[in-house]
PDB file of N, CA, C and O in Angstrom:
ATOM      1  N   ASN A   1      90.681 165.814  59.146  1.00 48.00           N
ATOM      2  CA  ASN A   1      91.563 164.697  59.440  1.00 48.00           C
ATOM      3  C   ASN A   1      91.370 163.613  58.406  1.00 48.00           C
ATOM      4  O   ASN A   1      90.471 163.654  57.589  1.00 48.00           O
ATOM      5  N   GLY A   2      92.236 162.579  58.433  1.00 48.00           N
ATOM      6  CA  GLY A   2      92.226 161.515  57.438  1.00 48.00           C
ATOM      7  C   GLY A   2      90.906 160.785  57.342  1.00 48.00           C
ATOM      8  O   GLY A   2      90.523 160.328  56.277  1.00 48.00           O
ATOM      9  N   ALA A   3      90.176 160.687  58.455  1.00 54.00           N
ATOM     10  CA  ALA A   3      88.884 159.996  58.430  1.00 54.00           C
ATOM     11  C   ALA A   3      87.891 160.710  57.530  1.00 54.00           C
ATOM     12  O   ALA A   3      87.009 160.092  56.951  1.00 54.00           O
ATOM     13  N   ASP A   4      88.040 162.016  57.384  1.00 60.00           N
ATOM     14  CA  ASP A   4      87.132 162.797  56.547  1.00 60.00           C
ATOM     15  C   ASP A   4      87.261 162.464  55.062  1.00 60.00           C
ATOM     16  O   ASP A   4      86.325 162.650  54.309  1.00 60.00           O
ATOM     17  N   ILE A   5      88.435 162.004  54.629  1.00 59.00           N
ATOM     18  CA  ILE A   5      88.656 161.761  53.207  1.00 59.00           C
ATOM     19  C   ILE A   5      88.525 160.297  52.814  1.00 59.00           C
ATOM     20  O   ILE A   5      88.466 159.979  51.650  1.00 59.00           O
ATOM     21  N   ARG A   6      88.460 159.399  53.765  1.00 59.00           N
ATOM     22  CA  ARG A   6      88.517 157.969  53.461  1.00 59.00           C
ATOM     23  C   ARG A   6      87.443 157.496  52.498  1.00 59.00           C
ATOM     24  O   ARG A   6      87.701 156.602  51.714  1.00 59.00           O
ATOM     25  N   GLY A   7      86.270 158.085  52.492  1.00 67.00           N
ATOM     26  CA  GLY A   7      85.223 157.660  51.586  1.00 67.00           C
ATOM     27  C   GLY A   7      85.394 158.193  50.178  1.00 67.00           C
ATOM     28  O   GLY A   7      84.655 157.804  49.281  1.00 67.00           O
ATOM     29  N   HIS A   8      86.391 159.046  49.966  1.00 69.00           N
ATOM     30  CA  HIS A   8      86.531 159.728  48.686  1.00 69.00           C
ATOM     31  C   HIS A   8      87.813 159.399  47.928  1.00 69.00           C
ATOM     32  O   HIS A   8      87.965 159.821  46.789  1.00 69.00           O
ATOM     33  N   VAL A   9      88.738 158.686  48.548  1.00 70.00           N
ATOM     34  CA  VAL A   9      90.011 158.391  47.893  1.00 70.00           C
ATOM     35  C   VAL A   9      90.368 156.921  48.082  1.00 70.00           C
ATOM     36  O   VAL A   9      89.784 156.224  48.913  1.00 70.00           O
ATOM     37  N   SER A  10      91.357 156.461  47.320  1.00 78.00           N
ATOM     38  CA  SER A  10      91.799 155.073  47.432  1.00 78.00           C
ATOM     39  C   SER A  10      92.474 154.840  48.784  1.00 78.00           C
ATOM     40  O   SER A  10      93.036 155.773  49.377  1.00 78.00           O
ATOM     41  N   PRO A  11      92.433 153.610  49.280  1.00 79.00           N
ATOM     42  CA  PRO A  11      93.066 153.318  50.580  1.00 79.00           C
ATOM     43  C   PRO A  11      94.542 153.702  50.651  1.00 79.00           C
ATOM     44  O   PRO A  11      94.960 154.285  51.650  1.00 79.00           O
ATOM     45  N   PRO A  12      95.362 153.433  49.617  1.00 81.00           N
ATOM     46  CA  PRO A  12      96.767 153.862  49.742  1.00 81.00           C
ATOM     47  C   PRO A  12      96.918 155.377  49.881  1.00 81.00           C
ATOM     48  O   PRO A  12      97.751 155.855  50.646  1.00 81.00           O
ATOM     49  N   PHE A  13      96.096 156.138  49.161  1.00 81.00           N
ATOM     50  CA  PHE A  13      96.167 157.591  49.279  1.00 81.00           C
ATOM     51  C   PHE A  13      95.739 158.024  50.681  1.00 81.00           C
ATOM     52  O   PHE A  13      96.372 158.899  51.285  1.00 81.00           O
ATOM     53  N   ALA A  14      94.690 157.422  51.199  1.00 80.00           N
ATOM     54  CA  ALA A  14      94.227 157.764  52.547  1.00 80.00           C
ATOM     55  C   ALA A  14      95.303 157.444  53.585  1.00 80.00           C
ATOM     56  O   ALA A  14      95.518 158.224  54.517  1.00 80.00           O
ATOM     57  N   ASP A  15      96.010 156.326  53.402  1.00 85.00           N
ATOM     58  CA  ASP A  15      97.100 155.976  54.321  1.00 85.00           C
ATOM     59  C   ASP A  15      98.221 157.014  54.250  1.00 85.00           C
ATOM     60  O   ASP A  15      98.770 157.411  55.284  1.00 85.00           O
ATOM     61  N   CYS A  16      98.541 157.456  53.043  1.00 85.00           N
ATOM     62  CA  CYS A  16      99.569 158.497  52.886  1.00 85.00           C
ATOM     63  C   CYS A  16      99.126 159.798  53.541  1.00 85.00           C
ATOM     64  O   CYS A  16      99.925 160.484  54.180  1.00 85.00           O
ATOM     65  N   TYR A  17      97.865 160.123  53.384  1.00 84.00           N
ATOM     66  CA  TYR A  17      97.316 161.329  54.000  1.00 84.00           C
ATOM     67  C   TYR A  17      97.455 161.250  55.520  1.00 84.00           C
ATOM     68  O   TYR A  17      97.879 162.206  56.174  1.00 84.00           O
ATOM     69  N   ASP A  18      97.116 160.089  56.083  1.00 88.00           N
ATOM     70  CA  ASP A  18      97.242 159.905  57.531  1.00 88.00           C
ATOM     71  C   ASP A  18      98.689 160.039  57.991  1.00 88.00           C
ATOM     72  O   ASP A  18      98.969 160.651  59.023  1.00 88.00           O
ATOM     73  N   MET A  19      99.616 159.468  57.207  1.00 88.00           N
ATOM     74  CA  MET A  19     101.027 159.572  57.567  1.00 88.00           C
ATOM     75  C   MET A  19     101.482 161.025  57.506  1.00 88.00           C
ATOM     76  O   MET A  19     102.216 161.491  58.382  1.00 88.00           O
ATOM     77  N   ALA A  20     101.026 161.754  56.502  1.00 89.00           N
ATOM     78  CA  ALA A  20     101.382 163.174  56.390  1.00 89.00           C
ATOM     79  C   ALA A  20     100.852 163.953  57.588  1.00 89.00           C
ATOM     80  O   ALA A  20     101.554 164.811  58.144  1.00 89.00           O
ATOM     81  N   GLU A  21      99.634 163.665  57.990  1.00 91.00           N
ATOM     82  CA  GLU A  21      99.083 164.338  59.178  1.00 91.00           C
ATOM     83  C   GLU A  21      99.899 164.003  60.422  1.00 91.00           C
ATOM     84  O   GLU A  21     100.126 164.862  61.273  1.00 91.00           O
ATOM     85  N   SER A  22     100.339 162.756  60.533  1.00 92.00           N
ATOM     86  CA  SER A  22     101.150 162.353  61.682  1.00 92.00           C
ATOM     87  C   SER A  22     102.480 163.091  61.690  1.00 92.00           C
ATOM     88  O   SER A  22     102.943 163.523  62.744  1.00 92.00           O
ATOM     89  N   LEU A  23     103.106 163.224  60.527  1.00 91.00           N
ATOM     90  CA  LEU A  23     104.364 163.965  60.443  1.00 91.00           C
ATOM     91  C   LEU A  23     104.164 165.413  60.869  1.00 91.00           C
ATOM     92  O   LEU A  23     104.972 165.964  61.625  1.00 91.00           O
ATOM     93  N   THR A  24     103.099 166.020  60.390  1.00 93.00           N
ATOM     94  CA  THR A  24     102.799 167.405  60.747  1.00 93.00           C
ATOM     95  C   THR A  24     102.569 167.541  62.247  1.00 93.00           C
ATOM     96  O   THR A  24     103.076 168.467  62.888  1.00 93.00           O
ATOM     97  N   ALA A  25     101.822 166.603  62.817  1.00 95.00           N
ATOM     98  CA  ALA A  25     101.536 166.631  64.258  1.00 95.00           C
ATOM     99  C   ALA A  25     102.813 166.485  65.081  1.00 95.00           C
ATOM    100  O   ALA A  25     102.906 167.015  66.191  1.00 95.00           O
ATOM    101  N   LEU A  26     103.819 165.785  64.524  1.00 93.00           N
ATOM    102  CA  LEU A  26     105.099 165.629  65.216  1.00 93.00           C
ATOM    103  C   LEU A  26     106.019 166.826  65.021  1.00 93.00           C
ATOM    104  O   LEU A  26     107.130 166.867  65.542  1.00 93.00           O
ATOM    105  N   GLY A  27     105.553 167.810  64.248  1.00 94.00           N
ATOM    106  CA  GLY A  27     106.345 169.007  64.008  1.00 94.00           C
ATOM    107  C   GLY A  27     107.321 168.881  62.855  1.00 94.00           C
ATOM    108  O   GLY A  27     108.213 169.717  62.701  1.00 94.00           O
ATOM    109  N   CYS A  28     107.160 167.842  62.038  1.00 91.00           N
ATOM    110  CA  CYS A  28     108.053 167.644  60.890  1.00 91.00           C
ATOM    111  C   CYS A  28     107.578 168.468  59.706  1.00 91.00           C
ATOM    112  O   CYS A  28     106.390 168.471  59.386  1.00 91.00           O
ATOM    113  N   HIS A  29     108.510 169.132  59.063  1.00 90.00           N
ATOM    114  CA  HIS A  29     108.209 169.830  57.818  1.00 90.00           C
ATOM    115  C   HIS A  29     108.416 168.841  56.681  1.00 90.00           C
ATOM    116  O   HIS A  29     109.426 168.145  56.639  1.00 90.00           O
ATOM    117  N   TRP A  30     107.465 168.753  55.787  1.00 88.00           N
ATOM    118  CA  TRP A  30     107.590 167.841  54.650  1.00 88.00           C
ATOM    119  C   TRP A  30     106.981 168.483  53.421  1.00 88.00           C
ATOM    120  O   TRP A  30     106.172 169.393  53.515  1.00 88.00           O
ATOM    121  N   VAL A  31     107.430 168.018  52.278  1.00 87.00           N
ATOM    122  CA  VAL A  31     106.954 168.533  51.003  1.00 87.00           C
ATOM    123  C   VAL A  31     106.705 167.344  50.085  1.00 87.00           C
ATOM    124  O   VAL A  31     107.526 166.433  50.013  1.00 87.00           O
ATOM    125  N   LEU A  32     105.600 167.386  49.389  1.00 81.00           N
ATOM    126  CA  LEU A  32     105.284 166.361  48.405  1.00 81.00           C
ATOM    127  C   LEU A  32     105.440 166.989  47.026  1.00 81.00           C
ATOM    128  O   LEU A  32     104.874 168.046  46.753  1.00 81.00           O
ATOM    129  N   ARG A  33     106.243 166.358  46.192  1.00 85.00           N
ATOM    130  CA  ARG A  33     106.417 166.882  44.842  1.00 85.00           C
ATOM    131  C   ARG A  33     106.648 165.737  43.875  1.00 85.00           C
ATOM    132  O   ARG A  33     107.131 164.676  44.259  1.00 85.00           O
ATOM    133  N   HIS A  34     106.279 165.968  42.651  1.00 85.00           N
ATOM    134  CA  HIS A  34     106.462 164.972  41.607  1.00 85.00           C
ATOM    135  C   HIS A  34     107.884 165.067  41.073  1.00 85.00           C
ATOM    136  O   HIS A  34     108.394 166.155  40.832  1.00 85.00           O
ATOM    137  N   VAL A  35     108.538 163.911  40.924  1.00 85.00           N
ATOM    138  CA  VAL A  35     109.870 163.860  40.330  1.00 85.00           C
ATOM    139  C   VAL A  35     109.773 162.908  39.139  1.00 85.00           C
ATOM    140  O   VAL A  35     109.387 161.752  39.294  1.00 85.00           O
ATOM    141  N   TYR A  36     110.103 163.396  37.958  1.00 87.00           N
ATOM    142  CA  TYR A  36     110.050 162.565  36.764  1.00 87.00           C
ATOM    143  C   TYR A  36     111.016 161.395  36.871  1.00 87.00           C
ATOM    144  O   TYR A  36     112.084 161.509  37.488  1.00 87.00           O
ATOM    145  N   ARG A  37     110.626 160.280  36.280  1.00 80.00           N
ATOM    146  CA  ARG A  37     111.416 159.054  36.369  1.00 80.00           C
ATOM    147  C   ARG A  37     112.865 159.260  35.962  1.00 80.00           C
ATOM    148  O   ARG A  37     113.779 158.706  36.588  1.00 80.00           O
ATOM    149  N   GLU A  38     113.096 160.016  34.917  1.00 85.00           N
ATOM    150  CA  GLU A  38     114.468 160.187  34.434  1.00 85.00           C
ATOM    151  C   GLU A  38     115.350 160.933  35.432  1.00 85.00           C
ATOM    152  O   GLU A  38     116.574 160.885  35.345  1.00 85.00           O
ATOM    153  N   TYR A  39     114.742 161.606  36.395  1.00 87.00           N
ATOM    154  CA  TYR A  39     115.493 162.301  37.431  1.00 87.00           C
ATOM    155  C   TYR A  39     115.503 161.558  38.758  1.00 87.00           C
ATOM    156  O   TYR A  39     116.032 162.050  39.747  1.00 87.00           O
ATOM    157  N   ASN A  40     114.900 160.396  38.784  1.00 87.00           N
ATOM    158  CA  ASN A  40     114.849 159.603  40.013  1.00 87.00           C
ATOM    159  C   ASN A  40     115.145 158.149  39.672  1.00 87.00           C
ATOM    160  O   ASN A  40     114.280 157.283  39.736  1.00 87.00           O
ATOM    161  N   THR A  41     116.380 157.888  39.309  1.00 87.00           N
ATOM    162  CA  THR A  41     116.761 156.556  38.859  1.00 87.00           C
ATOM    163  C   THR A  41     116.661 155.511  39.965  1.00 87.00           C
ATOM    164  O   THR A  41     116.405 154.346  39.686  1.00 87.00           O
ATOM    165  N   VAL A  42     116.853 155.907  41.218  1.00 85.00           N
ATOM    166  CA  VAL A  42     116.744 154.941  42.319  1.00 85.00           C
ATOM    167  C   VAL A  42     115.311 154.425  42.425  1.00 85.00           C
ATOM    168  O   VAL A  42     115.085 153.209  42.464  1.00 85.00           O
ATOM    169  N   ALA A  43     114.343 155.328  42.451  1.00 83.00           N
ATOM    170  CA  ALA A  43     112.939 154.899  42.540  1.00 83.00           C
ATOM    171  C   ALA A  43     112.539 154.118  41.297  1.00 83.00           C
ATOM    172  O   ALA A  43     111.800 153.129  41.386  1.00 83.00           O
ATOM    173  N   ASP A  44     113.019 154.530  40.139  1.00 85.00           N
ATOM    174  CA  ASP A  44     112.706 153.828  38.901  1.00 85.00           C
ATOM    175  C   ASP A  44     113.240 152.400  38.953  1.00 85.00           C
ATOM    176  O   ASP A  44     112.565 151.455  38.552  1.00 85.00           O
ATOM    177  N   LYS A  45     114.454 152.214  39.477  1.00 85.00           N
ATOM    178  CA  LYS A  45     115.019 150.871  39.610  1.00 85.00           C
ATOM    179  C   LYS A  45     114.207 150.034  40.596  1.00 85.00           C
ATOM    180  O   LYS A  45     113.912 148.866  40.334  1.00 85.00           O
ATOM    181  N   LEU A  46     113.834 150.620  41.724  1.00 82.00           N
ATOM    182  CA  LEU A  46     113.039 149.883  42.707  1.00 82.00           C
ATOM    183  C   LEU A  46     111.692 149.453  42.127  1.00 82.00           C
ATOM    184  O   LEU A  46     111.250 148.317  42.327  1.00 82.00           O
ATOM    185  N   ALA A  47     111.053 150.359  41.394  1.00 83.00           N
ATOM    186  CA  ALA A  47     109.777 150.023  40.759  1.00 83.00           C
ATOM    187  C   ALA A  47     109.965 148.914  39.731  1.00 83.00           C
ATOM    188  O   ALA A  47     109.177 147.967  39.669  1.00 83.00           O
ATOM    189  N   GLY A  48     111.015 149.013  38.922  1.00 86.00           N
ATOM    190  CA  GLY A  48     111.304 147.967  37.938  1.00 86.00           C
ATOM    191  C   GLY A  48     111.571 146.631  38.593  1.00 86.00           C
ATOM    192  O   GLY A  48     111.105 145.577  38.119  1.00 86.00           O
ATOM    193  N   ASP A  49     112.331 146.628  39.695  1.00 85.00           N
ATOM    194  CA  ASP A  49     112.605 145.388  40.427  1.00 85.00           C
ATOM    195  C   ASP A  49     111.316 144.750  40.922  1.00 85.00           C
ATOM    196  O   ASP A  49     111.150 143.527  40.853  1.00 85.00           O
ATOM    197  N   CYS A  50     110.393 145.565  41.412  1.00 83.00           N
ATOM    198  CA  CYS A  50     109.117 145.043  41.923  1.00 83.00           C
ATOM    199  C   CYS A  50     108.255 144.479  40.798  1.00 83.00           C
ATOM    200  O   CYS A  50     107.536 143.502  41.002  1.00 83.00           O
ATOM    201  N   ILE A  51     108.332 145.105  39.641  1.00 86.00           N
ATOM    202  CA  ILE A  51     107.577 144.588  38.492  1.00 86.00           C
ATOM    203  C   ILE A  51     108.149 143.240  38.069  1.00 86.00           C
ATOM    204  O   ILE A  51     107.403 142.300  37.780  1.00 86.00           O
ATOM    205  N   GLN A  52     109.468 143.130  38.045  1.00 89.00           N
ATOM    206  CA  GLN A  52     110.117 141.885  37.650  1.00 89.00           C
ATOM    207  C   GLN A  52     109.950 140.790  38.692  1.00 89.00           C
ATOM    208  O   GLN A  52     109.855 139.610  38.359  1.00 89.00           O
ATOM    209  N   ASN A  53     109.915 141.164  39.972  1.00 86.00           N
ATOM    210  CA  ASN A  53     109.791 140.191  41.061  1.00 86.00           C
ATOM    211  C   ASN A  53     108.819 140.736  42.099  1.00 86.00           C
ATOM    212  O   ASN A  53     109.239 141.347  43.084  1.00 86.00           O
ATOM    213  N   PRO A  54     107.516 140.513  41.901  1.00 82.00           N
ATOM    214  CA  PRO A  54     106.513 141.080  42.814  1.00 82.00           C
ATOM    215  C   PRO A  54     106.701 140.680  44.278  1.00 82.00           C
ATOM    216  O   PRO A  54     106.246 141.386  45.167  1.00 82.00           O
ATOM    217  N   ALA A  55     107.409 139.588  44.537  1.00 82.00           N
ATOM    218  CA  ALA A  55     107.635 139.180  45.926  1.00 82.00           C
ATOM    219  C   ALA A  55     108.465 140.205  46.686  1.00 82.00           C
ATOM    220  O   ALA A  55     108.428 140.251  47.916  1.00 82.00           O
ATOM    221  N   THR A  56     109.204 141.043  45.964  1.00 75.00           N
ATOM    222  CA  THR A  56     110.021 142.058  46.632  1.00 75.00           C
ATOM    223  C   THR A  56     109.230 143.327  46.928  1.00 75.00           C
ATOM    224  O   THR A  56     109.732 144.220  47.605  1.00 75.00           O
ATOM    225  N   ALA A  57     108.020 143.417  46.403  1.00 77.00           N
ATOM    226  CA  ALA A  57     107.200 144.619  46.601  1.00 77.00           C
ATOM    227  C   ALA A  57     106.520 144.564  47.958  1.00 77.00           C
ATOM    228  O   ALA A  57     106.257 143.502  48.494  1.00 77.00           O
ATOM    229  N   GLY A  58     106.236 145.709  48.512  1.00 73.00           N
ATOM    230  CA  GLY A  58     105.464 145.749  49.744  1.00 73.00           C
ATOM    231  C   GLY A  58     105.975 146.771  50.728  1.00 73.00           C
ATOM    232  O   GLY A  58     106.896 147.537  50.462  1.00 73.00           O
ATOM    233  N   PHE A  59     105.375 146.774  51.861  1.00 71.00           N
ATOM    234  CA  PHE A  59     105.660 147.712  52.939  1.00 71.00           C
ATOM    235  C   PHE A  59     107.045 147.448  53.521  1.00 71.00           C
ATOM    236  O   PHE A  59     107.468 146.306  53.655  1.00 71.00           O
ATOM    237  N   SER A  60     107.722 148.485  53.887  1.00 69.00           N
ATOM    238  CA  SER A  60     109.004 148.379  54.579  1.00 69.00           C
ATOM    239  C   SER A  60     108.830 148.877  55.999  1.00 69.00           C
ATOM    240  O   SER A  60     108.258 149.941  56.217  1.00 69.00           O
ATOM    241  N   PRO A  61     109.344 148.150  56.982  1.00 65.00           N
ATOM    242  CA  PRO A  61     109.269 148.631  58.365  1.00 65.00           C
ATOM    243  C   PRO A  61     109.976 149.973  58.547  1.00 65.00           C
ATOM    244  O   PRO A  61     109.676 150.713  59.468  1.00 65.00           O
ATOM    245  N   LEU A  62     110.893 150.314  57.646  1.00 63.00           N
ATOM    246  CA  LEU A  62     111.605 151.585  57.737  1.00 63.00           C
ATOM    247  C   LEU A  62     110.681 152.771  57.451  1.00 63.00           C
ATOM    248  O   LEU A  62     111.039 153.904  57.734  1.00 63.00           O
ATOM    249  N   TRP A  63     109.503 152.521  56.868  1.00 61.00           N
ATOM    250  CA  TRP A  63     108.585 153.590  56.537  1.00 61.00           C
ATOM    251  C   TRP A  63     107.679 153.976  57.703  1.00 61.00           C
ATOM    252  O   TRP A  63     106.958 154.945  57.637  1.00 61.00           O
ATOM    253  N   SER A  64     107.715 153.244  58.764  1.00 59.00           N
ATOM    254  CA  SER A  64     106.833 153.492  59.904  1.00 59.00           C
ATOM    255  C   SER A  64     107.271 154.734  60.669  1.00 59.00           C
ATOM    256  O   SER A  64     108.457 155.044  60.766  1.00 59.00           O
ATOM    257  N   LEU A  65     106.304 155.429  61.233  1.00 54.00           N
ATOM    258  CA  LEU A  65     106.605 156.580  62.081  1.00 54.00           C
ATOM    259  C   LEU A  65     106.907 156.167  63.510  1.00 54.00           C
ATOM    260  O   LEU A  65     107.244 156.991  64.333  1.00 54.00           O
ATOM    261  N   GLN A  66     106.748 154.901  63.807  1.00 49.00           N
ATOM    262  CA  GLN A  66     106.915 154.455  65.184  1.00 49.00           C
ATOM    263  C   GLN A  66     108.257 153.839  65.421  1.00 49.00           C
ATOM    264  O   GLN A  66     108.913 153.346  64.610  1.00 49.00           O
TER     265      GLN A  66
END
């Protein structure tokens, strides 16, 4: 479980691991894969916006499993 890895990885990675475990426990199928920036212009724009205006960066309530 996520508690087993917390001493070995960064907190954001551990949080992602916990969320993945929660999705699996809910019966959701999910896949993690790398997408190069040139093929993911939406994420690239969001990242650029956050770099230009750090106040826009942060957690979104839409990301919650609850």
